[in-house]
């Protein structure tokens, strides 16, 4: 049984339906990339898993989110609280929004294991410092007593990762954890997250818009477009033979070694807003292969030999 | 390479700050002794991490801030000695696209007003009946719908705003464009669109670019000449985009970019040590504390930027081959 399973999850905010029948699953210890441009519904998917939709006036109107043996979309808020931080942890994009600026960073990590694992102050401290060492934070016992403003962006994000790992969760949802960082620091943070996920057998839902990060870190990929799943599959298959034109375009946005001048191709147009989703396949106005059928009939997510794609043309060989 | 449009000679800028209200003054050299020629019609890329001085260099190139030492020559004119009126005159020919399209557009200006502002500043405002056509031309050029003219910045997406920023920079038909991380806050799909647009303008108008970025992968694709900076100084100049970097720092930057191919996964060797404080740089090579090749010589003596055997220039006691 999958650790996390979303089956046809539809999310509404007022009269709008920003997520439409989202379906994918994550196995224990698996690293799954959730990719798409801004406005594809990546962060909302994360919020649906974390049970944070009520904060923005949203709710799951149909479908189910299952985590191990718990049906999350029916869970009372009190039980959700016991789960969040303990069994499912969140790493957000900007480390500054996750850290309390007036408390020492070490105490903020200690608090997680004291609250969720019932450890005493001293044992929690030792555990935090050990975790910080594993995340290659130099002079971990000194940094433990520092305040957030004394640390660099990359170091702060490591502290947030330490907080996420502190209660030994089974799943970490990381929402663009490296977007705000320099490329050298991004590379280190991605590497550290992958190492820790493997070592501790933690499943990772890695949200990003960068196909380079996906190729480097993930086992499987879920491509979202305008609130629907466009394609899912193993990282090897997705990059070797993408079956949805959107997946292919996203990969083409990364400059590769030896790409001739003029070879970099952006995706024309922008992701439509939730109030203006086009009829049929939502990608058809930006798709170079679109046919009349694509404008009228929304393609269903259909299984391929490996993974699944929602494209009328995906049945044909790539 | 073609003749330089812009030449920097021994360019430097020192910032002075004070630690606390009564603390001692201390200074940092944000840009130190930069000598660089920017060839006409080519793209010169400057890469480095946050705090390496690349944005300060961009501002010095246009004299948006004054240099503490050295000179910038634009098309044969030393711009450091120009009077304000003459400076304004020459600024028509050099423009900048800023990193953050959210804060570089005035929220109270419509897009049309924003695109006409450069003309107003330069005293070149077209007659009222031609203004709409001028705005339409600029919007067409950057691929925005003409209806955008009456919108305000908050109604546009990040990518659309950056197109407005580029249209505004091109309004006066400049020769030289400084691009300060124009795609850093955008999705990769939009980043690729913007690069496509910039490639077209380079080819159509023969523009010269100084392109600032922290992404060596992107710079290697887009640029003809690559300058790597570390803590205010140039550590390596590569005169071909496909040259193999020889400086250990350039190599580390390259090692940090991920190819969109799971078969090319890399093990990132984390750089040991921390970036030294720019207020207290070590006497030797500034990168020595993080460098796997560092020797006693590196800690004692700063390497000078010298011609590299592989073309370009390098400042390293132990260049890699």
Coordinates of C-alpha atoms in Angstrom, one line a residue:
Chain A
X1 CA 0.0 0.0 0.0
X2 CA 1.2 3.5 -0.9
X3 CA 2.3 5.7 2.0
X4 CA 0.4 8.7 0.5
X5 CA -2.4 8.3 -2.0
X6 CA -4.4 11.1 -3.7
X7 CA -7.3 9.7 -5.6
X8 CA -9.2 12.2 -7.8
X9 CA -8.8 15.0 -5.3
X10 CA -10.8 18.1 -6.3
X11 CA -10.3 21.3 -4.4
X12 CA -12.6 24.3 -4.4
X13 CA -12.1 27.8 -3.1
X14 CA -15.5 29.6 -3.2
X15 CA -16.9 29.1 -6.7
X16 CA -13.5 28.3 -8.2
X17 CA -12.0 24.8 -8.7
X18 CA -8.2 25.2 -8.8
X19 CA -7.5 21.5 -8.5
X20 CA -9.3 19.0 -10.6
X21 CA -9.1 15.2 -9.9
X22 CA -5.5 15.1 -8.9
X23 CA -4.3 11.5 -8.6
X24 CA -0.9 10.1 -7.7
X25 CA 0.7 8.2 -4.9
X26 CA 4.0 8.1 -3.0
X27 CA 5.6 4.9 -1.7
X28 CA 7.4 4.8 1.6
X29 CA 11.0 6.2 1.2
X30 CA 10.3 7.3 -2.3
X31 CA 11.3 10.8 -3.7
X32 CA 8.6 12.2 -5.9
X33 CA 8.9 15.5 -7.8
X34 CA 5.8 17.5 -8.3
X35 CA 6.5 19.9 -11.2
X36 CA 4.8 22.7 -13.2
X37 CA 5.0 26.4 -13.7
X38 CA 3.6 28.9 -11.2
X39 CA -0.1 28.6 -11.1
X40 CA -0.2 24.8 -12.0
X41 CA -1.4 23.9 -8.5
X42 CA 1.8 22.6 -6.9
X43 CA 1.5 24.5 -3.7
X44 CA -2.2 23.8 -3.4
X45 CA -1.5 20.1 -3.7
X46 CA 0.9 20.4 -0.8
X47 CA -1.7 22.3 1.2
X48 CA -4.3 19.6 0.5
X49 CA -1.9 17.0 1.9
X50 CA -1.0 19.1 4.9
X51 CA -4.6 19.9 5.7
X52 CA -4.0 23.6 5.4
X53 CA -6.7 24.4 2.8
X54 CA -9.0 25.9 5.4
X55 CA -6.4 28.7 6.0
X56 CA -7.2 30.0 2.5
X57 CA -10.9 29.2 2.5
X58 CA -10.4 26.1 0.4
X59 CA -11.7 22.5 0.9
X60 CA -11.5 19.1 -0.8
X61 CA -14.9 18.7 -2.5
X62 CA -14.4 15.2 -3.8
X63 CA -11.8 12.4 -3.8
X64 CA -9.7 11.2 -1.0
X65 CA -6.2 11.8 0.5
X66 CA -5.0 8.7 2.3
X67 CA -1.8 8.7 4.4
X68 CA -0.8 5.1 5.5
X69 CA -4.1 4.0 7.2
X70 CA -5.5 7.5 7.8
X71 CA -8.0 9.2 5.6
X72 CA -6.7 12.7 5.9
X73 CA -9.6 14.6 4.3
X74 CA -12.0 13.3 7.1
X75 CA -9.5 13.9 9.9
X76 CA -10.6 16.4 12.6
X77 CA -8.3 19.3 13.0
X78 CA -7.2 18.1 16.5
X79 CA -6.0 14.7 15.1
X80 CA -4.3 16.5 12.2
X81 CA -2.3 18.5 14.6
X82 CA -0.9 15.4 16.2
X83 CA 0.1 14.2 12.7
X84 CA 1.7 17.4 11.3
X85 CA 5.3 17.8 12.3
X86 CA 5.2 14.2 13.7
X87 CA 4.5 12.0 10.8
X88 CA 4.2 14.5 7.9
X89 CA 6.6 17.5 7.9
X90 CA 6.7 20.6 5.7
X91 CA 9.7 22.6 4.4
X92 CA 8.6 25.8 2.9
X93 CA 10.2 28.0 0.2
X94 CA 11.5 30.8 2.4
X95 CA 13.3 29.7 5.5
X96 CA 12.6 33.0 7.2
X97 CA 8.9 32.4 7.3
X98 CA 9.4 29.1 9.0
X99 CA 11.8 30.3 11.7
X100 CA 10.8 32.5 14.7
X101 CA 13.2 35.5 14.4
X102 CA 13.5 36.1 18.2
X103 CA 14.2 32.5 19.3
X104 CA 17.5 30.6 19.0
X105 CA 17.4 28.2 16.1
X106 CA 18.5 25.2 18.2
X107 CA 15.6 25.7 20.6
X108 CA 13.2 25.7 17.6
X109 CA 14.6 22.3 16.6
X110 CA 14.5 21.0 20.2
X111 CA 10.9 22.0 20.5
X112 CA 9.8 19.6 17.8
X113 CA 11.2 16.5 19.4
X114 CA 10.1 17.7 22.9
X115 CA 6.5 18.2 21.7
X116 CA 6.1 15.2 19.4
X117 CA 8.5 12.6 21.0
X118 CA 8.2 13.7 24.6
X119 CA 11.9 14.1 25.1
X120 CA 13.4 16.1 27.9
X121 CA 15.2 19.4 27.2
X122 CA 18.8 17.9 27.4
X123 CA 18.1 14.9 25.3
X124 CA 16.2 17.0 22.7
X125 CA 19.3 19.3 22.5
X126 CA 21.7 16.4 22.0
X127 CA 19.4 15.0 19.3
X128 CA 19.2 18.4 17.5
X129 CA 22.9 18.9 17.5
X130 CA 23.4 15.4 16.2
X131 CA 20.9 16.1 13.4
X132 CA 22.6 19.4 12.6
X133 CA 25.9 17.6 12.3
X134 CA 24.3 15.1 9.9
X135 CA 23.2 18.0 7.8
X136 CA 26.8 19.2 7.7
X137 CA 26.3 22.3 9.7
X138 CA 29.8 23.3 10.9
X139 CA 30.2 24.0 14.6
X140 CA 26.7 22.6 15.2
X141 CA 26.8 23.2 19.0
X142 CA 27.6 26.9 18.5
X143 CA 25.1 27.4 15.7
X144 CA 22.5 25.8 18.1
X145 CA 22.6 28.9 20.1
X146 CA 22.5 31.4 17.2
X147 CA 19.5 33.4 16.2
X148 CA 18.2 33.2 12.6
X149 CA 19.5 36.6 11.5
X150 CA 23.1 35.4 12.3
X151 CA 22.9 32.6 9.7
X152 CA 23.1 32.7 5.9
X153 CA 20.1 31.6 3.7
X154 CA 21.5 28.2 3.1
X155 CA 22.3 27.6 6.8
X156 CA 18.7 28.7 7.7
X157 CA 17.3 26.3 5.2
X158 CA 19.3 23.5 6.8
X159 CA 17.9 24.5 10.2
X160 CA 14.4 24.2 8.7
X161 CA 15.3 20.7 7.3
X162 CA 16.6 19.7 10.8
X163 CA 13.2 20.8 12.2
X164 CA 11.4 18.8 9.6
X165 CA 13.4 15.7 10.4
X166 CA 13.4 16.1 14.2
X167 CA 10.4 14.0 14.9
X168 CA 11.3 11.2 12.5
X169 CA 8.5 11.8 10.0
X170 CA 7.5 9.3 7.3
X171 CA 6.8 12.0 4.7
X172 CA 8.3 15.4 4.1
X173 CA 6.6 17.8 1.8
X174 CA 9.2 20.3 0.5
X175 CA 7.6 23.3 -1.3
X176 CA 10.4 24.8 -3.6
X177 CA 13.0 24.4 -0.8
X178 CA 15.8 25.9 -2.8
X179 CA 14.2 28.5 -5.0
X180 CA 15.4 31.4 -2.9
X181 CA 19.0 30.2 -2.8
X182 CA 22.2 30.6 -4.9
X183 CA 22.9 27.7 -7.3
X184 CA 25.9 26.4 -5.3
X185 CA 23.8 26.4 -2.1
X186 CA 20.8 24.9 -4.0
X187 CA 23.0 22.0 -5.1
X188 CA 24.2 21.3 -1.6
X189 CA 20.7 21.5 -0.1
X190 CA 19.2 19.1 -2.7
X191 CA 22.1 16.7 -2.1
X192 CA 21.6 16.8 1.6
X193 CA 17.8 16.3 1.4
X194 CA 18.2 13.3 -0.9
X195 CA 20.9 11.8 1.4
X196 CA 18.8 12.2 4.5
X197 CA 15.7 10.8 2.8
X198 CA 17.6 7.7 1.7
X199 CA 19.3 7.2 5.0
X200 CA 16.2 7.6 7.2
X201 CA 13.8 6.0 4.6
X202 CA 11.7 9.2 4.6
X203 CA 9.4 9.8 1.6
X204 CA 9.9 13.2 0.0
X205 CA 7.4 15.1 -2.1
X206 CA 9.6 17.7 -3.8
X207 CA 7.8 20.6 -5.3
X208 CA 9.8 22.5 -7.9
X209 CA 9.5 24.2 -11.3
X210 CA 13.0 23.2 -12.3
X211 CA 13.4 20.0 -14.3
X212 CA 17.1 20.0 -13.6
X213 CA 16.4 19.5 -9.9
X214 CA 13.9 16.7 -10.7
X215 CA 16.4 14.9 -12.8
X216 CA 19.0 15.1 -10.1
X217 CA 16.9 14.1 -7.1
X218 CA 13.7 12.2 -7.9
X219 CA 12.6 8.6 -8.4
X220 CA 9.2 9.5 -9.9
X221 CA 7.6 12.6 -11.3
X222 CA 4.1 14.2 -11.3
X223 CA 3.7 16.9 -13.9
X224 CA 0.8 19.3 -13.1
X225 CA -0.7 21.9 -15.5
X226 CA -3.5 24.3 -14.7
X227 CA -4.8 22.3 -11.8
X228 CA -4.7 18.8 -13.5
X229 CA -2.2 16.0 -13.7
X230 CA -0.6 16.1 -17.2
X231 CA 1.8 13.2 -16.8
X232 CA 3.3 10.8 -14.2
X233 CA 6.1 8.4 -14.5
X234 CA 9.5 7.2 -13.5
X235 CA 12.2 9.9 -13.8
X236 CA 14.1 7.8 -16.3
X237 CA 11.0 7.4 -18.6
X238 CA 9.8 10.9 -18.2
X239 CA 13.2 12.4 -19.4
X240 CA 13.9 9.7 -22.0
X241 CA 10.4 9.6 -23.6
X242 CA 8.1 12.4 -22.3
X243 CA 4.6 11.6 -23.6
X244 CA 2.8 14.9 -22.8
X245 CA 3.9 17.9 -24.9
X246 CA 3.9 20.0 -21.7
X247 CA 6.4 17.7 -20.1
X248 CA 8.6 17.9 -23.2
X249 CA 8.4 21.7 -23.2
X250 CA 9.4 21.9 -19.5
X251 CA 12.5 19.8 -20.1
X252 CA 13.4 22.0 -23.1
X253 CA 13.5 25.1 -20.9
X254 CA 16.8 24.0 -19.2
X255 CA 20.0 24.9 -21.1
X256 CA 22.0 21.8 -21.6
X257 CA 25.7 21.4 -22.3
X258 CA 26.4 22.0 -26.0
X259 CA 23.0 23.4 -26.9
X260 CA 23.4 25.5 -30.1
X261 CA 22.5 29.2 -30.0
X262 CA 18.8 29.6 -30.5
X263 CA 18.2 26.1 -29.2
X264 CA 16.7 27.1 -25.9
X265 CA 12.9 27.2 -26.3
X266 CA 10.5 28.8 -23.8
X267 CA 6.8 27.8 -23.6
X268 CA 4.8 30.5 -25.4
X269 CA 2.0 32.1 -23.4
X270 CA 1.3 31.7 -19.7
X271 CA -0.5 29.3 -17.4
X272 CA -4.2 30.4 -17.5
X273 CA -5.7 31.8 -14.3
X274 CA -8.1 29.6 -12.4
X275 CA -11.1 31.7 -13.5
X276 CA -10.2 31.4 -17.2
X277 CA -9.3 27.7 -17.7
X278 CA -9.8 26.9 -21.4
X279 CA -12.2 24.1 -22.6
X280 CA -10.8 20.7 -23.6
X281 CA -7.2 20.1 -22.8
X282 CA -6.1 23.1 -20.7
X283 CA -2.7 23.1 -22.4
X284 CA -4.1 23.3 -25.9
X285 CA -3.7 27.1 -26.5
X286 CA 0.1 26.7 -25.8
X287 CA 0.5 23.3 -27.5
X288 CA 2.1 23.1 -31.0
X289 CA 0.5 19.8 -31.6
X290 CA -3.1 20.7 -30.6
X291 CA -5.9 19.4 -32.9
X292 CA -9.6 20.3 -33.0
X293 CA -10.4 17.5 -30.5
X294 CA -8.0 19.0 -27.9
X295 CA -10.0 22.2 -27.9
X296 CA -13.3 20.5 -27.0
X297 CA -12.6 17.3 -25.2
X298 CA -10.6 17.1 -22.0
X299 CA -8.2 14.2 -22.1
X300 CA -8.4 11.7 -19.3
X301 CA -5.3 10.5 -17.4
X302 CA -4.7 7.1 -19.0
X303 CA -2.1 4.5 -18.1
X304 CA 0.9 4.1 -20.4
X305 CA 3.3 1.1 -20.4
X306 CA 5.0 3.1 -17.6
X307 CA 3.2 5.9 -15.8
X308 CA 0.2 7.8 -17.1
X309 CA -0.5 10.8 -19.3
X310 CA -3.5 13.1 -20.0
X311 CA -3.1 13.8 -23.7
X312 CA -5.2 12.7 -26.7
X313 CA -1.9 12.1 -28.6
X314 CA -0.1 10.2 -25.9
X315 CA -1.4 6.9 -27.3
X316 CA 0.9 7.3 -30.3
X317 CA 4.5 6.4 -30.0
X318 CA 6.7 9.4 -29.0
Chain B
X1 CA 36.8 39.3 -30.7
X2 CA 35.3 42.6 -32.0
X3 CA 36.4 46.0 -30.7
X4 CA 35.3 46.8 -27.1
X5 CA 32.2 49.0 -26.7
X6 CA 32.8 49.3 -23.0
X7 CA 36.2 49.1 -21.3
X8 CA 36.8 48.9 -17.5
X9 CA 40.3 49.6 -16.2
X10 CA 41.2 48.9 -12.6
X11 CA 37.6 49.6 -11.6
X12 CA 36.8 49.5 -7.9
X13 CA 34.1 50.6 -5.5
X14 CA 34.5 50.7 -1.7
X15 CA 31.5 50.9 0.7
X16 CA 32.0 52.2 4.2
X17 CA 29.7 51.2 7.0
X18 CA 29.7 51.5 10.7
X19 CA 29.2 48.7 13.2
X20 CA 26.3 50.0 15.4
X21 CA 25.7 53.6 16.1
X22 CA 29.0 54.4 17.8
X23 CA 31.0 51.6 16.3
X24 CA 34.2 52.0 14.2
X25 CA 33.9 52.7 10.5
X26 CA 34.8 49.7 8.4
X27 CA 35.0 49.3 4.7
X28 CA 34.6 46.6 2.1
X29 CA 35.7 46.6 -1.5
X30 CA 32.6 45.4 -3.3
X31 CA 34.4 45.6 -6.6
X32 CA 38.2 45.5 -6.6
X33 CA 40.5 46.2 -9.5
X34 CA 38.3 45.0 -12.4
X35 CA 39.8 45.3 -15.9
X36 CA 37.5 44.0 -18.6
X37 CA 36.6 44.7 -22.2
X38 CA 33.0 44.2 -23.3
X39 CA 33.1 43.5 -27.1
X40 CA 30.5 45.2 -29.3
X41 CA 27.6 43.0 -30.5
X42 CA 28.5 40.2 -28.0
X43 CA 27.2 39.0 -24.7
X44 CA 29.5 39.2 -21.7
X45 CA 28.3 37.1 -18.8
X46 CA 29.2 37.8 -15.2
X47 CA 28.7 34.9 -12.7
X48 CA 29.2 34.5 -9.0
X49 CA 27.3 33.9 -5.8
X50 CA 25.3 36.5 -3.8
X51 CA 27.7 39.2 -2.5
X52 CA 30.4 38.7 -5.1
X53 CA 30.0 42.2 -6.4
X54 CA 28.3 41.4 -9.7
X55 CA 25.4 43.8 -9.2
X56 CA 27.7 46.6 -8.1
X57 CA 29.8 46.0 -11.2
X58 CA 26.6 46.3 -13.3
X59 CA 25.8 49.7 -11.7
X60 CA 29.4 50.9 -12.1
X61 CA 29.3 50.0 -15.8
X62 CA 26.4 52.6 -16.3
X63 CA 27.7 55.0 -13.6
X64 CA 24.6 54.6 -11.6
X65 CA 27.0 54.7 -8.7
X66 CA 30.4 56.4 -8.7
X67 CA 33.6 54.4 -8.9
X68 CA 36.1 54.7 -6.0
X69 CA 38.9 54.0 -8.4
X70 CA 39.6 53.1 -12.0
X71 CA 37.6 54.1 -15.1
X72 CA 34.8 53.0 -17.4
X73 CA 35.1 54.0 -21.1
X74 CA 32.0 53.8 -23.3
X75 CA 32.6 54.0 -27.0
X76 CA 35.8 56.0 -26.4
X77 CA 34.4 58.4 -23.8
X78 CA 35.5 58.2 -20.1
X79 CA 32.1 58.4 -18.5
X80 CA 33.5 59.0 -15.0
X81 CA 34.5 62.6 -15.9
X82 CA 31.3 63.6 -17.7
X83 CA 29.1 66.5 -16.4
X84 CA 25.5 65.6 -15.6
X85 CA 24.1 66.9 -18.8
X86 CA 26.6 65.0 -20.9
X87 CA 26.1 61.9 -18.8
X88 CA 22.3 62.1 -19.5
X89 CA 23.1 62.4 -23.2
X90 CA 25.2 59.3 -23.3
X91 CA 22.8 57.3 -21.0
X92 CA 20.4 57.1 -24.0
X93 CA 22.8 54.7 -25.5
X94 CA 23.1 52.5 -22.4
X95 CA 20.2 51.0 -20.4
X96 CA 19.5 48.5 -17.7
X97 CA 17.0 45.8 -17.1
X98 CA 16.6 45.1 -13.3
X99 CA 16.4 41.9 -11.5
X100 CA 13.0 42.4 -9.8
X101 CA 10.2 43.4 -12.2
X102 CA 8.0 43.8 -9.2
X103 CA 9.9 46.7 -7.7
X104 CA 11.3 48.3 -10.9
X105 CA 8.0 49.4 -12.2
X106 CA 6.1 52.2 -10.5
X107 CA 2.8 50.7 -9.3
X108 CA 0.9 54.0 -10.0
X109 CA 2.0 54.3 -13.6
X110 CA 0.1 52.5 -16.4
X111 CA 2.2 50.4 -18.7
X112 CA 1.9 53.1 -21.4
X113 CA 3.1 55.8 -19.0
X114 CA 6.0 53.5 -17.9
X115 CA 7.1 53.0 -21.5
X116 CA 6.9 56.7 -22.3
X117 CA 8.9 57.7 -19.2
X118 CA 12.3 57.3 -20.9
X119 CA 11.3 59.7 -23.7
X120 CA 10.1 62.2 -21.1
X121 CA 13.3 62.1 -19.1
X122 CA 15.4 62.5 -22.3
X123 CA 13.2 65.4 -23.6
X124 CA 12.3 63.3 -26.6
X125 CA 8.5 62.9 -25.9
X126 CA 6.7 62.2 -29.1
X127 CA 3.7 64.4 -29.9
X128 CA 0.5 63.3 -28.2
X129 CA -1.0 61.8 -31.3
X130 CA 2.0 59.6 -31.9
X131 CA 2.4 58.3 -28.4
X132 CA -0.1 55.4 -28.6
X133 CA 1.7 54.2 -31.8
X134 CA 5.0 54.4 -30.0
X135 CA 3.7 52.3 -27.1
X136 CA 2.1 49.8 -29.5
X137 CA 5.4 49.4 -31.3
X138 CA 7.3 48.7 -28.1
X139 CA 4.6 46.2 -26.9
X140 CA 4.7 44.4 -30.3
X141 CA 8.4 44.2 -30.1
X142 CA 8.5 42.3 -26.8
X143 CA 5.4 40.1 -27.7
X144 CA 2.9 41.7 -25.4
X145 CA -0.7 42.4 -26.4
X146 CA -1.4 46.1 -27.2
X147 CA -4.3 46.0 -24.7
X148 CA -1.6 45.8 -21.9
X149 CA -0.9 49.5 -22.4
X150 CA -3.8 50.6 -20.2
X151 CA -3.0 48.0 -17.5
X152 CA -1.1 48.6 -14.3
X153 CA 1.9 46.5 -13.1
X154 CA -0.1 44.6 -10.5
X155 CA -2.3 43.2 -13.3
X156 CA 0.6 41.5 -15.1
X157 CA 2.5 38.3 -14.4
X158 CA 6.2 38.4 -13.5
X159 CA 7.2 37.4 -17.0
X160 CA 4.9 40.1 -18.6
X161 CA 6.4 42.7 -16.2
X162 CA 9.9 41.7 -17.2
X163 CA 8.9 42.1 -20.9
X164 CA 7.8 45.6 -20.0
X165 CA 11.1 46.2 -18.3
X166 CA 12.9 45.1 -21.5
X167 CA 10.6 47.3 -23.7
X168 CA 11.3 50.3 -21.5
X169 CA 15.1 49.7 -21.7
X170 CA 14.9 49.4 -25.5
X171 CA 12.6 52.4 -26.0
X172 CA 15.5 54.8 -26.8
X173 CA 17.3 52.3 -29.0
X174 CA 20.4 51.9 -26.9
X175 CA 23.5 50.1 -28.0
X176 CA 24.5 48.6 -24.6
X177 CA 22.1 46.8 -22.2
X178 CA 23.0 45.7 -18.7
X179 CA 20.9 42.8 -17.6
X180 CA 21.0 42.3 -13.8
X181 CA 19.7 38.8 -13.2
X182 CA 16.7 39.5 -15.4
X183 CA 15.3 36.0 -15.0
X184 CA 16.2 35.2 -11.4
X185 CA 12.7 35.6 -10.1
X186 CA 10.9 33.8 -12.9
X187 CA 9.8 30.3 -13.7
X188 CA 12.3 28.4 -16.0
X189 CA 9.7 28.3 -18.8
X190 CA 9.4 32.1 -18.6
X191 CA 13.2 32.5 -18.2
X192 CA 13.6 30.6 -21.5
X193 CA 11.1 32.9 -23.2
X194 CA 13.0 36.0 -22.0
X195 CA 16.3 34.6 -23.2
X196 CA 14.8 33.9 -26.6
X197 CA 13.6 37.5 -26.8
X198 CA 17.1 38.8 -25.8
X199 CA 18.7 36.6 -28.4
X200 CA 16.4 38.1 -31.1
X201 CA 17.2 41.7 -30.1
X202 CA 21.0 40.9 -30.0
X203 CA 20.8 39.6 -33.6
X204 CA 18.3 42.1 -35.0
X205 CA 19.8 45.3 -33.4
X206 CA 23.4 44.2 -32.8
X207 CA 23.0 45.0 -29.1
X208 CA 25.9 44.5 -26.7
X209 CA 24.9 42.9 -23.4
X210 CA 26.4 42.7 -19.9
X211 CA 24.5 39.7 -18.5
X212 CA 24.6 39.2 -14.7
X213 CA 23.6 35.8 -13.4
X214 CA 24.4 33.2 -10.7
X215 CA 23.6 30.3 -13.1
X216 CA 26.7 29.2 -14.9
X217 CA 24.7 26.8 -17.0
X218 CA 22.5 29.6 -18.4
X219 CA 25.5 31.9 -18.9
X220 CA 27.4 29.2 -20.9
X221 CA 24.4 28.9 -23.2
X222 CA 23.8 32.6 -23.7
X223 CA 27.1 34.4 -23.5
X224 CA 30.2 34.7 -25.7
X225 CA 32.6 35.7 -22.9
X226 CA 32.3 34.6 -19.3
X227 CA 33.6 36.4 -16.3
X228 CA 33.6 34.6 -12.9
X229 CA 33.7 36.9 -9.8
X230 CA 34.4 36.0 -6.2
X231 CA 34.3 38.5 -3.4
X232 CA 34.7 41.6 -5.6
X233 CA 37.5 40.3 -7.9
X234 CA 37.6 38.6 -11.2
X235 CA 38.9 35.1 -10.7
X236 CA 38.6 33.8 -14.3
X237 CA 37.6 35.1 -17.7
X238 CA 36.7 32.6 -20.4
X239 CA 36.7 33.9 -23.9
X240 CA 34.7 31.0 -25.3
X241 CA 31.5 29.8 -23.7
X242 CA 32.4 26.2 -24.1
X243 CA 35.9 26.6 -22.6
X244 CA 36.5 24.2 -19.6
X245 CA 36.8 26.3 -16.5
X246 CA 40.3 26.1 -14.9
X247 CA 39.7 27.9 -11.6
X248 CA 38.5 25.6 -8.8
X249 CA 35.8 28.1 -8.0
X250 CA 34.5 28.2 -11.6
X251 CA 34.5 24.4 -11.5
X252 CA 32.5 24.4 -8.3
X253 CA 29.9 26.7 -9.9
X254 CA 29.6 24.4 -12.9
X255 CA 29.3 21.4 -10.7
X256 CA 26.3 23.0 -9.1
X257 CA 24.1 23.1 -12.2
X258 CA 21.9 20.1 -12.8
X259 CA 21.4 18.8 -16.3
X260 CA 17.8 17.7 -17.2
X261 CA 18.9 14.1 -17.6
X262 CA 18.8 11.5 -14.8
X263 CA 21.7 9.7 -16.4
X264 CA 23.9 12.7 -15.6
X265 CA 23.3 12.9 -11.9
X266 CA 26.3 14.4 -10.1
X267 CA 27.6 14.1 -6.6
X268 CA 28.0 17.6 -5.4
X269 CA 31.2 18.0 -3.5
X270 CA 30.2 20.6 -0.9
X271 CA 32.7 23.4 -0.6
X272 CA 34.3 23.3 2.8
X273 CA 34.5 26.4 4.9
X274 CA 32.5 29.6 4.8
X275 CA 32.8 32.7 2.6
X276 CA 35.1 35.1 4.4
X277 CA 33.7 38.4 5.6
X278 CA 34.1 41.0 2.9
X279 CA 35.1 43.4 5.6
X280 CA 38.1 41.3 6.6
X281 CA 39.4 39.5 3.5
X282 CA 42.3 37.2 4.1
X283 CA 45.8 38.3 2.7
X284 CA 46.0 35.5 0.2
X285 CA 43.5 34.1 -2.3
X286 CA 39.9 34.9 -1.1
X287 CA 38.8 31.4 -2.1
X288 CA 41.6 29.6 -0.3
X289 CA 39.4 28.7 2.7
X290 CA 36.9 26.8 0.6
X291 CA 39.3 25.5 -2.1
X292 CA 40.2 21.8 -2.3
X293 CA 43.5 22.7 -4.0
X294 CA 44.6 25.4 -1.6
X295 CA 48.3 25.4 -0.5
X296 CA 50.4 27.5 1.8
X297 CA 51.2 29.8 -1.1
X298 CA 47.4 30.5 -1.6
X299 CA 46.9 31.5 2.0
X300 CA 50.0 33.8 1.9
X301 CA 49.9 35.5 -1.5
X302 CA 47.0 36.6 -3.6
X303 CA 47.2 35.3 -7.2
X304 CA 47.1 37.9 -9.9
X305 CA 44.8 37.8 -12.9
X306 CA 47.1 36.6 -15.8
X307 CA 46.7 35.3 -19.3
X308 CA 45.7 31.7 -19.2
X309 CA 47.4 29.1 -21.5
X310 CA 43.9 28.0 -22.5
X311 CA 42.8 31.5 -23.6
X312 CA 41.2 34.0 -21.3
X313 CA 42.6 35.0 -17.9
X314 CA 42.8 33.3 -14.6
X315 CA 43.8 34.3 -11.0
X316 CA 44.9 31.0 -9.4
X317 CA 48.2 29.5 -8.2
X318 CA 47.0 26.0 -9.1
X319 CA 44.8 26.2 -12.2
X320 CA 43.2 22.9 -13.2
X321 CA 43.5 21.2 -16.5

